[in-house]
Phi, psi and omega in degrees: 000145170240125184230144172238129176268127179242144182285336181215168185292322180299316179298318180297315180293323178296315178297321178300317179294319179297315180296318180297330179303329181264019178058037176246129183273124177230163179226163179238140175219147177268129179226110185055239183264005182249160168252125184253122172265124185225155175230129182260320188288131183301317181296323179292322178296316178300316180299314181294319177298323178294316178300322181282356184059036177263063189294325179295316177297318179300314180294321177298318178296314180298319177299317179297316179298319180295316180299316178295320180297319178296317177298317179296318179298317179298315179298316179298318180296314180297317179298318180295314180295321178297316179299319179294321178295315179299317179298315180295318180295317179296319179296316179297319179297320178293319179299316180295318178298319178297315181295319178296324177297314179299313181302315184285328184273312186231352180086146180290338179293343179283350182274152171300152186309314181296323179287322178297315180298319179297316180298316181295320179293318180296319179295326181284326185239076185304314190266002186282133177295159185303317181301324179283324182303320182300334180288339181274354181272159179235107000284157179297149177229165182278177182301318182292325176294318177299313180300317180299314181294319179294325177295319177299317178298321177297320178296318179297315181298322179298321181291336180278000000 
């Protein structure tokens, strides 16, 4: 925010007109005994600082905005990656629980060979991502094949 405190309404309106002359949008609000002329939008503040030839302030503001933007970007990235990790861990835990249910109820030997091999590999490599799991199979298969087999195992476990 950029704010100017004015002692009276006439002064605030005059300042508002001067700012508007430079195509910068400002507003007035009464706060206690003052009239406050304010600008909220960062680009408008930069424009006004440039008009005022307050270049050092403008550069300080831009530096602050860039630092905040980098921090926000970092937070969004970390949040996204954390959510993806949690999702993958939860999926792996469900897959393991499904395979253990099949093992305990009917035994893994009751499964067709490709599903049995997939179940054994998943039990052996709890934390391994799907793309990597496929490399442990003989012959190796891709991520979508691994996902298909694990989904089939999940369907079998649901029926049990």
